[in-house]
Amino acid sequence: MTLGPPKSFRNGQAVPGAAIPTVAPRAFRDLVIAACASGARVCALYALPSGGEVTLHVLLAHDDVGRLSMLATRTRAGGSFPSMASALPSTQAMERAVFEDHGVLPEGHPWLKPLRRHPALQAGSGTEPGGPQGPADARRPEHPFFRVEGAGVHEVAVGPVHAGVIEPGHFRFQCSGETVHTLEIHLGYQHRGALARLVAARPAHRTAIAESLVGDGAISHGLAYGVVAEALGGVAVPERALALRQVALELERISDHVGDFGALCNDVGYLPAASWCPRLRGDIQNALGLLTGHRFGRGFLVPGGLIAPVGDDVLAELARVLATFGREFTQVVSLALDAPSVLSRFEGTGVVSQAVARDLGLLGVAARASGCDLDARRDHPLPGCRPLPSAPSVQATGDVLARARVRVAETTRSLERIQAQLAAMPDGPVRAPVGPWAGDAVAVGLVEGSRGQVTHVGITDANGGLAAYHVFDPSLLNWPGLAMALRGQQISDFPLCNKSFDLSYAGHDL
Amino acid sequence: MEVRMPGLIATWWSQGRRTVPTPSDASRLPEWFRGRPVLQPERCLPDCHACRDACPTDAVNTSPLRLDLGRCVACPECAAACPTGALTMSSDHRLATTRRDDLILDGGPARLAQAMESRTRRLLGRSLRLRQVSAGGCNGCESELATAGNVVWDMGRFGIQFVASPRHADGIVVTGPVSANMEQALRDTWEAVPAPRILIAVGACAISGGVFCGSPQCRDGVPADLPVDLYVPGCPPHPLTFLDGVLRLLDRLG
């Protein structure tokens, strides 16, 4: 066995599958743990079955040098590999998915519970998620909900259908009175088999599926798919398209952040901002509609660029709309974050420490609010794009207020970035033809969406057809952050904490 | 407080009144909005299937030209592929229907949602409480439904409101392709709503499965044995499309 240094590459590059160093399962685990001890981050872990064998790939991000690397190992179908979840909690959900989808056992996994396919639900036999699991795999122990025992301890079950107009998921709280000891988040209700649809679809139709993975992340997921397709097809996207895509991505971020800020104000009863922010968000969705023809930006991106040119008159109108929005949003935020009734509820609520955030591999707003200085726009810029000089805001306190402040700072920075891009918009075409895809290759697309880093990985067969596709929405890593934030909190603060993370159920369940 | 109040009042003043007028047939959305597709089959070239081939959800059929709004995700592909302008997009937001067949466009006059029968309408027409069930929805439809209740669209002024329990509801609004994992929860919620009750299917996913149609993990939208009273197509439908459909159903379109 020879161990070369893991091949490193950049966001939006395709690498030959054969160039990924393959090691024995135990060395795979040890190398990944060692790399993470010296600053690397696990972005993806997935399995590729072929014949009687299963290959595992791990994708590591080396943020300090802006590089990515991959490592592989092999085991027999139905075999096992040593789990790294105890040492690297950020991999726990990915290992569960590998087991669930391919029957390869992560040996020693501390909590090998179904992630998306609950046998009881799939059989249509009931909605009780803690109920008996089917005989899916005898190697999986049963996983009833974690219980706290003792006098006065009670359990609260919420979902899957929620009181609001939101996606389904199940939350199980162990409480004494108002105080939450633990929260267990049980998802999978949204599982649509989306990745299998994407692989089976005709190439021209895949962007539409990528855009439907997460409804309010259509641009970030559509773009991540585009980056993968462009890496495999070897195309240089024209400059004007690159700039307009970044404008769309920042508009999506502003839209999500403003909506969240309003929802946070709503959850603490600060009604002026709760009324104004949804209207302001609507203005941004309409701005995105003006640019893309759709309020969530669907149907705008294609591999190689954009579906159609955008006129300069549209861009001038966009600049006007955003200038007005900036003034009105600043008014609202300065009122809300100056109100004692808001601050007293935001401050110190739902704290996630930096150590916990780092262990869980939190991404995006959730990471930056807990002191983790991560931003793929700076560390892993899109191919052909200039990196962001710094993350807009990193807060130390890890509470709801920190997450609110990060959203506000990012909104302001995104507005500046869009205005700068509109002022210096390159001329020229917006679409370049994408060539046939490279065969036996692996391509990675990382995009900093509004919730954090969206990771897409495409794997081609010998003929350049799509053999497998894997997506890691930031929500996959961030949901456990919400569970940790609730420990020791009042159960009545759950909606506030939940909204401060604003995670996607569909992005987790795929 | 004496320092803050002027700021609050000044902001209140400058934010202004934002609620749109009561929706009507004269309501207009911006030009960029991709609403009702316009079909002109007489313009089709012989043996041209460009629109059909471009559609990601098999919503378009050629010979003769038909477009199933229940499958359409309102992307620009078919109109962009059409060489003759036989298929174009208009910004008309009025898309909802009461019958599944009415969603199939053939170039003839639009068949919009009809008012429900008078007894139910008398009961629900001035106060409609709805429970929303997302069953595999991506948060596009959910987000636009929530928007229908904000200060701009203000569906509360028509007595329409989303409530937290099916026991308080007069009907449910289903979004998403109905994932296998949500089918039972959807049925349980429907059973918990007291009669008379209505079921509204919102978005291409809930009507046909949308881009997830055919996935073994999905049920291709609301199961056939549940009676749908209103189909609101789109991906996602605009809040005005939803309001227009519900107000037509209640016979309250001003």
mmCIF file with all atom_site columns, N, CA and C in Angstrom, chain A residues 116 122 124 127 161-163 165 167-168 188-192 197 202 205 212 215-216 279 281 289 294-295 298-299 328 331-332 335 338, chain B residues 4 11 14-15 18 32 34 53-56 76 131 134 136-139 142-144 152 164 179 181-182 184 188 213 215 217 235:
data_model
loop_
_atom_site.group_PDB
_atom_site.id
_atom_site.type_symbol
_atom_site.label_atom_id
_atom_site.label_alt_id
_atom_site.label_comp_id
_atom_site.label_asym_id
_atom_site.label_entity_id
_atom_site.label_seq_id
_atom_site.pdbx_PDB_ins_code
_atom_site.Cartn_x
_atom_site.Cartn_y
_atom_site.Cartn_z
_atom_site.occupancy
_atom_site.B_iso_or_equiv
_atom_site.pdbx_formal_charge
_atom_site.auth_seq_id
_atom_site.auth_comp_id
_atom_site.auth_asym_id
_atom_site.auth_atom_id
_atom_site.pdbx_PDB_model_num
ATOM 1   N N  . ARG A 1 116 ? -33.361 8.799  6.422   1.00 0.00 ? 116 ARG A N  1
ATOM 2   C CA . ARG A 1 116 ? -34.426 9.264  5.526   1.00 0.00 ? 116 ARG A CA 1
ATOM 3   C C  . ARG A 1 116 ? -35.468 8.199  5.240   1.00 0.00 ? 116 ARG A C  1
ATOM 4   N N  . GLN A 1 122 ? -42.288 3.894  5.532   1.00 0.00 ? 122 GLN A N  1
ATOM 5   C CA . GLN A 1 122 ? -42.282 3.516  4.126   1.00 0.00 ? 122 GLN A CA 1
ATOM 6   C C  . GLN A 1 122 ? -43.323 2.446  3.847   1.00 0.00 ? 122 GLN A C  1
ATOM 7   N N  . GLY A 1 124 ? -46.061 2.438  5.173   1.00 0.00 ? 124 GLY A N  1
ATOM 8   C CA . GLY A 1 124 ? -47.357 3.083  5.312   1.00 0.00 ? 124 GLY A CA 1
ATOM 9   C C  . GLY A 1 124 ? -48.133 2.546  6.501   1.00 0.00 ? 124 GLY A C  1
ATOM 10  N N  . THR A 1 127 ? -47.836 6.637  11.569  1.00 0.00 ? 127 THR A N  1
ATOM 11  C CA . THR A 1 127 ? -47.041 7.856  11.589  1.00 0.00 ? 127 THR A CA 1
ATOM 12  C C  . THR A 1 127 ? -46.124 7.905  12.802  1.00 0.00 ? 127 THR A C  1
ATOM 13  N N  . VAL A 1 161 ? -46.607 17.017 10.896  1.00 0.00 ? 161 VAL A N  1
ATOM 14  C CA . VAL A 1 161 ? -47.311 18.178 10.357  1.00 0.00 ? 161 VAL A CA 1
ATOM 15  C C  . VAL A 1 161 ? -47.252 19.286 11.406  1.00 0.00 ? 161 VAL A C  1
ATOM 16  N N  . HIS A 1 162 ? -46.765 20.437 10.995  1.00 0.00 ? 162 HIS A N  1
ATOM 17  C CA . HIS A 1 162 ? -46.540 21.521 11.952  1.00 0.00 ? 162 HIS A CA 1
ATOM 18  C C  . HIS A 1 162 ? -47.676 22.527 11.945  1.00 0.00 ? 162 HIS A C  1
ATOM 19  N N  . ALA A 1 163 ? -47.663 23.378 12.970  1.00 0.00 ? 163 ALA A N  1
ATOM 20  C CA . ALA A 1 163 ? -48.735 24.362 13.107  1.00 0.00 ? 163 ALA A CA 1
ATOM 21  C C  . ALA A 1 163 ? -48.657 25.456 12.052  1.00 0.00 ? 163 ALA A C  1
ATOM 22  N N  . VAL A 1 165 ? -47.036 27.180 8.224   1.00 0.00 ? 165 VAL A N  1
ATOM 23  C CA . VAL A 1 165 ? -46.965 26.805 6.820   1.00 0.00 ? 165 VAL A CA 1
ATOM 24  C C  . VAL A 1 165 ? -45.506 26.484 6.525   1.00 0.00 ? 165 VAL A C  1
ATOM 25  N N  . GLU A 1 167 ? -42.389 22.966 6.239   1.00 0.00 ? 167 GLU A N  1
ATOM 26  C CA . GLU A 1 167 ? -42.194 21.577 5.849   1.00 0.00 ? 167 GLU A CA 1
ATOM 27  C C  . GLU A 1 167 ? -42.314 20.655 7.067   1.00 0.00 ? 167 GLU A C  1
ATOM 28  N N  . PRO A 1 168 ? -42.506 19.348 6.821   1.00 0.00 ? 168 PRO A N  1
ATOM 29  C CA . PRO A 1 168 ? -42.702 18.421 7.935   1.00 0.00 ? 168 PRO A CA 1
ATOM 30  C C  . PRO A 1 168 ? -41.406 17.836 8.503   1.00 0.00 ? 168 PRO A C  1
ATOM 31  N N  . GLY A 1 188 ? -36.761 12.984 7.470   1.00 0.00 ? 188 GLY A N  1
ATOM 32  C CA . GLY A 1 188 ? -36.894 11.943 6.454   1.00 0.00 ? 188 GLY A CA 1
ATOM 33  C C  . GLY A 1 188 ? -38.258 11.964 5.780   1.00 0.00 ? 188 GLY A C  1
ATOM 34  N N  . TYR A 1 189 ? -39.204 12.718 6.352   1.00 0.00 ? 189 TYR A N  1
ATOM 35  C CA . TYR A 1 189 ? -40.562 12.741 5.793   1.00 0.00 ? 189 TYR A CA 1
ATOM 36  C C  . TYR A 1 189 ? -40.609 13.312 4.375   1.00 0.00 ? 189 TYR A C  1
ATOM 37  N N  . GLN A 1 190 ? -39.612 14.145 4.077   1.00 0.00 ? 190 GLN A N  1
ATOM 38  C CA . GLN A 1 190 ? -39.594 14.826 2.780   1.00 0.00 ? 190 GLN A CA 1
ATOM 39  C C  . GLN A 1 190 ? -38.860 14.040 1.710   1.00 0.00 ? 190 GLN A C  1
ATOM 40  N N  . HIS A 1 191 ? -38.373 12.856 2.034   1.00 0.00 ? 191 HIS A N  1
ATOM 41  C CA . HIS A 1 191 ? -37.518 12.127 1.084   1.00 0.00 ? 191 HIS A CA 1
ATOM 42  C C  . HIS A 1 191 ? -38.286 11.841 -0.210  1.00 0.00 ? 191 HIS A C  1
ATOM 43  N N  . ARG A 1 192 ? -37.755 12.390 -1.320  1.00 0.00 ? 192 ARG A N  1
ATOM 44  C CA . ARG A 1 192 ? -38.450 12.278 -2.598  1.00 0.00 ? 192 ARG A CA 1
ATOM 45  C C  . ARG A 1 192 ? -37.700 11.398 -3.588  1.00 0.00 ? 192 ARG A C  1
ATOM 46  N N  . ARG A 1 197 ? -33.801 10.654 -9.338  1.00 0.00 ? 197 ARG A N  1
ATOM 47  C CA . ARG A 1 197 ? -34.494 11.334 -10.451 1.00 0.00 ? 197 ARG A CA 1
ATOM 48  C C  . ARG A 1 197 ? -33.504 12.139 -11.268 1.00 0.00 ? 197 ARG A C  1
ATOM 49  N N  . ARG A 1 202 ? -32.965 13.296 -18.408 1.00 0.00 ? 202 ARG A N  1
ATOM 50  C CA . ARG A 1 202 ? -32.143 13.709 -19.541 1.00 0.00 ? 202 ARG A CA 1
ATOM 51  C C  . ARG A 1 202 ? -31.304 14.913 -19.126 1.00 0.00 ? 202 ARG A C  1
ATOM 52  N N  . HIS A 1 205 ? -32.686 18.346 -18.573 1.00 0.00 ? 205 HIS A N  1
ATOM 53  C CA . HIS A 1 205 ? -33.744 18.520 -17.573 1.00 0.00 ? 205 HIS A CA 1
ATOM 54  C C  . HIS A 1 205 ? -33.226 18.494 -16.141 1.00 0.00 ? 205 HIS A C  1
ATOM 55  N N  . SER A 1 212 ? -35.189 22.231 -7.688  1.00 0.00 ? 212 SER A N  1
ATOM 56  C CA . SER A 1 212 ? -36.313 21.837 -6.833  1.00 0.00 ? 212 SER A CA 1
ATOM 57  C C  . SER A 1 212 ? -35.855 21.101 -5.576  1.00 0.00 ? 212 SER A C  1
ATOM 58  N N  . GLY A 1 215 ? -36.497 24.697 -2.314  1.00 0.00 ? 215 GLY A N  1
ATOM 59  C CA . GLY A 1 215 ? -37.248 25.722 -3.039  1.00 0.00 ? 215 GLY A CA 1
ATOM 60  C C  . GLY A 1 215 ? -36.669 27.115 -2.917  1.00 0.00 ? 215 GLY A C  1
ATOM 61  N N  . ASP A 1 216 ? -36.256 27.498 -1.690  1.00 0.00 ? 216 ASP A N  1
ATOM 62  C CA . ASP A 1 216 ? -35.716 28.840 -1.527  1.00 0.00 ? 216 ASP A CA 1
ATOM 63  C C  . ASP A 1 216 ? -34.199 28.841 -1.682  1.00 0.00 ? 216 ASP A C  1
ATOM 64  N N  . ARG A 1 279 ? -42.843 42.043 3.410   1.00 0.00 ? 279 ARG A N  1
ATOM 65  C CA . ARG A 1 279 ? -43.039 42.920 2.251   1.00 0.00 ? 279 ARG A CA 1
ATOM 66  C C  . ARG A 1 279 ? -41.684 43.224 1.598   1.00 0.00 ? 279 ARG A C  1
ATOM 67  N N  . ARG A 1 281 ? -39.050 41.401 1.751   1.00 0.00 ? 281 ARG A N  1
ATOM 68  C CA . ARG A 1 281 ? -38.595 40.184 1.096   1.00 0.00 ? 281 ARG A CA 1
ATOM 69  C C  . ARG A 1 281 ? -39.272 40.048 -0.269  1.00 0.00 ? 281 ARG A C  1
ATOM 70  N N  . GLY A 1 289 ? -37.204 38.170 -9.729  1.00 0.00 ? 289 GLY A N  1
ATOM 71  C CA . GLY A 1 289 ? -38.093 37.893 -10.860 1.00 0.00 ? 289 GLY A CA 1
ATOM 72  C C  . GLY A 1 289 ? -37.761 38.763 -12.062 1.00 0.00 ? 289 GLY A C  1
ATOM 73  N N  . HIS A 1 294 ? -38.469 34.679 -12.517 1.00 0.00 ? 294 HIS A N  1
ATOM 74  C CA . HIS A 1 294 ? -39.084 33.798 -11.524 1.00 0.00 ? 294 HIS A CA 1
ATOM 75  C C  . HIS A 1 294 ? -38.722 34.298 -10.135 1.00 0.00 ? 294 HIS A C  1
ATOM 76  N N  . ARG A 1 295 ? -39.697 34.278 -9.212  1.00 0.00 ? 295 ARG A N  1
ATOM 77  C CA . ARG A 1 295 ? -39.458 34.858 -7.885  1.00 0.00 ? 295 ARG A CA 1
ATOM 78  C C  . ARG A 1 295 ? -38.445 34.084 -7.044  1.00 0.00 ? 295 ARG A C  1
ATOM 79  N N  . ARG A 1 298 ? -35.863 30.322 -10.664 1.00 0.00 ? 298 ARG A N  1
ATOM 80  C CA . ARG A 1 298 ? -35.818 29.072 -11.437 1.00 0.00 ? 298 ARG A CA 1
ATOM 81  C C  . ARG A 1 298 ? -35.812 29.363 -12.937 1.00 0.00 ? 298 ARG A C  1
ATOM 82  N N  . GLY A 1 299 ? -35.217 28.435 -13.673 1.00 0.00 ? 299 GLY A N  1
ATOM 83  C CA . GLY A 1 299 ? -35.237 28.535 -15.130 1.00 0.00 ? 299 GLY A CA 1
ATOM 84  C C  . GLY A 1 299 ? -34.296 29.601 -15.666 1.00 0.00 ? 299 GLY A C  1
ATOM 85  N N  . GLU A 1 328 ? -34.759 51.120 3.287   1.00 0.00 ? 328 GLU A N  1
ATOM 86  C CA . GLU A 1 328 ? -35.903 50.685 4.095   1.00 0.00 ? 328 GLU A CA 1
ATOM 87  C C  . GLU A 1 328 ? -35.524 49.554 5.050   1.00 0.00 ? 328 GLU A C  1
ATOM 88  N N  . GLN A 1 331 ? -33.624 50.958 8.087   1.00 0.00 ? 331 GLN A N  1
ATOM 89  C CA . GLN A 1 331 ? -34.583 51.556 9.038   1.00 0.00 ? 331 GLN A CA 1
ATOM 90  C C  . GLN A 1 331 ? -35.167 50.484 9.959   1.00 0.00 ? 331 GLN A C  1
ATOM 91  N N  . VAL A 1 332 ? -35.649 49.412 9.350   1.00 0.00 ? 332 VAL A N  1
ATOM 92  C CA . VAL A 1 332 ? -36.345 48.379 10.106  1.00 0.00 ? 332 VAL A CA 1
ATOM 93  C C  . VAL A 1 332 ? -35.397 47.701 11.089  1.00 0.00 ? 332 VAL A C  1
ATOM 94  N N  . LEU A 1 335 ? -34.423 49.848 14.103  1.00 0.00 ? 335 LEU A N  1
ATOM 95  C CA . LEU A 1 335 ? -35.495 49.905 15.103  1.00 0.00 ? 335 LEU A CA 1
ATOM 96  C C  . LEU A 1 335 ? -35.572 48.612 15.907  1.00 0.00 ? 335 LEU A C  1
ATOM 97  N N  . ASP A 1 338 ? -32.801 47.808 18.332  1.00 0.00 ? 338 ASP A N  1
ATOM 98  C CA . ASP A 1 338 ? -32.677 48.802 19.372  1.00 0.00 ? 338 ASP A CA 1
ATOM 99  C C  . ASP A 1 338 ? -33.796 48.636 20.403  1.00 0.00 ? 338 ASP A C  1
ATOM 100 N N  . ARG B 2 4   ? -37.252 56.565 21.077  1.00 0.00 ? 4   ARG B N  1
ATOM 101 C CA . ARG B 2 4   ? -37.529 55.614 20.017  1.00 0.00 ? 4   ARG B CA 1
ATOM 102 C C  . ARG B 2 4   ? -38.815 55.907 19.241  1.00 0.00 ? 4   ARG B C  1
ATOM 103 N N  . THR B 2 11  ? -40.792 55.588 10.603  1.00 0.00 ? 11  THR B N  1
ATOM 104 C CA . THR B 2 11  ? -40.631 54.399 9.768   1.00 0.00 ? 11  THR B CA 1
ATOM 105 C C  . THR B 2 11  ? -41.994 53.912 9.295   1.00 0.00 ? 11  THR B C  1
ATOM 106 N N  . SER B 2 14  ? -43.014 56.070 6.491   1.00 0.00 ? 14  SER B N  1
ATOM 107 C CA . SER B 2 14  ? -42.293 55.933 5.217   1.00 0.00 ? 14  SER B CA 1
ATOM 108 C C  . SER B 2 14  ? -42.475 54.538 4.611   1.00 0.00 ? 14  SER B C  1
ATOM 109 N N  . GLN B 2 15  ? -42.753 53.534 5.447   1.00 0.00 ? 15  GLN B N  1
ATOM 110 C CA . GLN B 2 15  ? -43.007 52.207 4.873   1.00 0.00 ? 15  GLN B CA 1
ATOM 111 C C  . GLN B 2 15  ? -44.333 52.208 4.104   1.00 0.00 ? 15  GLN B C  1
ATOM 112 N N  . ARG B 2 18  ? -49.130 49.063 1.924   1.00 0.00 ? 18  ARG B N  1
ATOM 113 C CA . ARG B 2 18  ? -48.597 48.226 0.856   1.00 0.00 ? 18  ARG B CA 1
ATOM 114 C C  . ARG B 2 18  ? -49.584 47.183 0.362   1.00 0.00 ? 18  ARG B C  1
ATOM 115 N N  . TRP B 2 32  ? -42.501 40.195 -16.541 1.00 0.00 ? 32  TRP B N  1
ATOM 116 C CA . TRP B 2 32  ? -41.560 39.070 -16.469 1.00 0.00 ? 32  TRP B CA 1
ATOM 117 C C  . TRP B 2 32  ? -42.213 37.799 -15.942 1.00 0.00 ? 32  TRP B C  1
ATOM 118 N N  . ARG B 2 34  ? -43.995 34.492 -15.502 1.00 0.00 ? 34  ARG B N  1
ATOM 119 C CA . ARG B 2 34  ? -44.422 33.434 -16.417 1.00 0.00 ? 34  ARG B CA 1
ATOM 120 C C  . ARG B 2 34  ? -45.698 32.801 -15.871 1.00 0.00 ? 34  ARG B C  1
ATOM 121 N N  . ASP B 2 53  ? -40.024 18.096 -26.560 1.00 0.00 ? 53  ASP B N  1
ATOM 122 C CA . ASP B 2 53  ? -38.713 17.572 -26.182 1.00 0.00 ? 53  ASP B CA 1
ATOM 123 C C  . ASP B 2 53  ? -38.027 18.441 -25.132 1.00 0.00 ? 53  ASP B C  1
ATOM 124 N N  . ALA B 2 54  ? -38.373 19.730 -25.112 1.00 0.00 ? 54  ALA B N  1
ATOM 125 C CA . ALA B 2 54  ? -37.700 20.637 -24.174 1.00 0.00 ? 54  ALA B CA 1
ATOM 126 C C  . ALA B 2 54  ? -38.287 20.554 -22.772 1.00 0.00 ? 54  ALA B C  1
ATOM 127 N N  . CYS B 2 55  ? -39.503 20.034 -22.645 1.00 0.00 ? 55  CYS B N  1
ATOM 128 C CA . CYS B 2 55  ? -40.204 20.090 -21.354 1.00 0.00 ? 55  CYS B CA 1
ATOM 129 C C  . CYS B 2 55  ? -39.622 19.095 -20.360 1.00 0.00 ? 55  CYS B C  1
ATOM 130 N N  . PRO B 2 56  ? -39.230 19.558 -19.164 1.00 0.00 ? 56  PRO B N  1
ATOM 131 C CA . PRO B 2 56  ? -38.644 18.641 -18.187 1.00 0.00 ? 56  PRO B CA 1
ATOM 132 C C  . PRO B 2 56  ? -39.668 17.747 -17.496 1.00 0.00 ? 56  PRO B C  1
ATOM 133 N N  . PRO B 2 76  ? -38.925 28.321 -18.730 1.00 0.00 ? 76  PRO B N  1
ATOM 134 C CA . PRO B 2 76  ? -39.020 28.991 -20.032 1.00 0.00 ? 76  PRO B CA 1
ATOM 135 C C  . PRO B 2 76  ? -38.679 28.082 -21.216 1.00 0.00 ? 76  PRO B C  1
ATOM 136 N N  . ARG B 2 131 ? -55.755 24.238 6.872   1.00 0.00 ? 131 ARG B N  1
ATOM 137 C CA . ARG B 2 131 ? -54.557 23.649 7.463   1.00 0.00 ? 131 ARG B CA 1
ATOM 138 C C  . ARG B 2 131 ? -53.635 23.294 6.309   1.00 0.00 ? 131 ARG B C  1
ATOM 139 N N  . SER B 2 134 ? -47.528 20.081 4.077   1.00 0.00 ? 134 SER B N  1
ATOM 140 C CA . SER B 2 134 ? -46.448 19.936 3.101   1.00 0.00 ? 134 SER B CA 1
ATOM 141 C C  . SER B 2 134 ? -46.051 18.465 3.091   1.00 0.00 ? 134 SER B C  1
ATOM 142 N N  . GLY B 2 136 ? -43.564 16.625 1.122   1.00 0.00 ? 136 GLY B N  1
ATOM 143 C CA . GLY B 2 136 ? -42.466 16.553 0.162   1.00 0.00 ? 136 GLY B CA 1
ATOM 144 C C  . GLY B 2 136 ? -42.246 17.863 -0.568  1.00 0.00 ? 136 GLY B C  1
ATOM 145 N N  . GLY B 2 137 ? -42.948 18.912 -0.156  1.00 0.00 ? 137 GLY B N  1
ATOM 146 C CA . GLY B 2 137 ? -42.776 20.231 -0.786  1.00 0.00 ? 137 GLY B CA 1
ATOM 147 C C  . GLY B 2 137 ? -41.392 20.785 -0.493  1.00 0.00 ? 137 GLY B C  1
ATOM 148 N N  . CYS B 2 138 ? -40.839 21.519 -1.470  1.00 0.00 ? 138 CYS B N  1
ATOM 149 C CA . CYS B 2 138 ? -39.441 21.962 -1.340  1.00 0.00 ? 138 CYS B CA 1
ATOM 150 C C  . CYS B 2 138 ? -39.317 23.263 -0.565  1.00 0.00 ? 138 CYS B C  1
ATOM 151 N N  . ASN B 2 139 ? -40.436 23.853 -0.141  1.00 0.00 ? 139 ASN B N  1
ATOM 152 C CA . ASN B 2 139 ? -40.520 25.148 0.536   1.00 0.00 ? 139 ASN B CA 1
ATOM 153 C C  . ASN B 2 139 ? -40.738 26.282 -0.453  1.00 0.00 ? 139 ASN B C  1
ATOM 154 N N  . GLU B 2 142 ? -44.733 26.434 -0.081  1.00 0.00 ? 142 GLU B N  1
ATOM 155 C CA . GLU B 2 142 ? -45.011 26.806 1.311   1.00 0.00 ? 142 GLU B CA 1
ATOM 156 C C  . GLU B 2 142 ? -44.711 28.284 1.514   1.00 0.00 ? 142 GLU B C  1
ATOM 157 N N  . SER B 2 143 ? -43.580 28.711 0.963   1.00 0.00 ? 143 SER B N  1
ATOM 158 C CA . SER B 2 143 ? -43.170 30.100 1.112   1.00 0.00 ? 143 SER B CA 1
ATOM 159 C C  . SER B 2 143 ? -44.180 31.042 0.441   1.00 0.00 ? 143 SER B C  1
ATOM 160 N N  . GLU B 2 144 ? -44.648 30.683 -0.754  1.00 0.00 ? 144 GLU B N  1
ATOM 161 C CA . GLU B 2 144 ? -45.598 31.552 -1.447  1.00 0.00 ? 144 GLU B CA 1
ATOM 162 C C  . GLU B 2 144 ? -46.968 31.548 -0.753  1.00 0.00 ? 144 GLU B C  1
ATOM 163 N N  . VAL B 2 152 ? -49.005 42.454 2.063   1.00 0.00 ? 152 VAL B N  1
ATOM 164 C CA . VAL B 2 152 ? -49.219 42.838 0.668   1.00 0.00 ? 152 VAL B CA 1
ATOM 165 C C  . VAL B 2 152 ? -50.472 42.156 0.108   1.00 0.00 ? 152 VAL B C  1
ATOM 166 N N  . ALA B 2 164 ? -53.638 26.174 13.025  1.00 0.00 ? 164 ALA B N  1
ATOM 167 C CA . ALA B 2 164 ? -52.622 25.257 13.518  1.00 0.00 ? 164 ALA B CA 1
ATOM 168 C C  . ALA B 2 164 ? -53.131 23.839 13.712  1.00 0.00 ? 164 ALA B C  1
ATOM 169 N N  . SER B 2 179 ? -44.575 12.556 -0.588  1.00 0.00 ? 179 SER B N  1
ATOM 170 C CA . SER B 2 179 ? -43.532 11.562 -0.357  1.00 0.00 ? 179 SER B CA 1
ATOM 171 C C  . SER B 2 179 ? -44.154 10.357 0.344   1.00 0.00 ? 179 SER B C  1
ATOM 172 N N  . ASN B 2 181 ? -43.124 8.837  2.773   1.00 0.00 ? 181 ASN B N  1
ATOM 173 C CA . ASN B 2 181 ? -43.028 9.008  4.222   1.00 0.00 ? 181 ASN B CA 1
ATOM 174 C C  . ASN B 2 181 ? -44.071 9.968  4.791   1.00 0.00 ? 181 ASN B C  1
ATOM 175 N N  . MET B 2 182 ? -44.737 10.723 3.932   1.00 0.00 ? 182 MET B N  1
ATOM 176 C CA . MET B 2 182 ? -45.757 11.662 4.405   1.00 0.00 ? 182 MET B CA 1
ATOM 177 C C  . MET B 2 182 ? -47.171 11.227 4.050   1.00 0.00 ? 182 MET B C  1
ATOM 178 N N  . GLN B 2 184 ? -49.155 8.786  4.999   1.00 0.00 ? 184 GLN B N  1
ATOM 179 C CA . GLN B 2 184 ? -50.034 8.469  6.122   1.00 0.00 ? 184 GLN B CA 1
ATOM 180 C C  . GLN B 2 184 ? -50.380 9.721  6.920   1.00 0.00 ? 184 GLN B C  1
ATOM 181 N N  . ASP B 2 188 ? -54.058 11.120 7.674   1.00 0.00 ? 188 ASP B N  1
ATOM 182 C CA . ASP B 2 188 ? -54.513 11.341 9.048   1.00 0.00 ? 188 ASP B CA 1
ATOM 183 C C  . ASP B 2 188 ? -55.009 12.776 9.218   1.00 0.00 ? 188 ASP B C  1
ATOM 184 N N  . CYS B 2 213 ? -42.298 13.345 -10.556 1.00 0.00 ? 213 CYS B N  1
ATOM 185 C CA . CYS B 2 213 ? -43.273 12.379 -11.062 1.00 0.00 ? 213 CYS B CA 1
ATOM 186 C C  . CYS B 2 213 ? -42.559 11.086 -11.449 1.00 0.00 ? 213 CYS B C  1
ATOM 187 N N  . SER B 2 215 ? -41.121 9.037  -9.293  1.00 0.00 ? 215 SER B N  1
ATOM 188 C CA . SER B 2 215 ? -40.168 8.579  -8.278  1.00 0.00 ? 215 SER B CA 1
ATOM 189 C C  . SER B 2 215 ? -40.825 7.528  -7.394  1.00 0.00 ? 215 SER B C  1
ATOM 190 N N  . GLN B 2 217 ? -40.265 6.983  -4.484  1.00 0.00 ? 217 GLN B N  1
ATOM 191 C CA . GLN B 2 217 ? -40.412 7.525  -3.134  1.00 0.00 ? 217 GLN B CA 1
ATOM 192 C C  . GLN B 2 217 ? -41.570 8.520  -3.033  1.00 0.00 ? 217 GLN B C  1
ATOM 193 N N  . CYS B 2 235 ? -45.133 26.547 -10.120 1.00 0.00 ? 235 CYS B N  1
ATOM 194 C CA . CYS B 2 235 ? -43.958 25.935 -9.478  1.00 0.00 ? 235 CYS B CA 1
ATOM 195 C C  . CYS B 2 235 ? -43.036 27.024 -8.974  1.00 0.00 ? 235 CYS B C  1
#
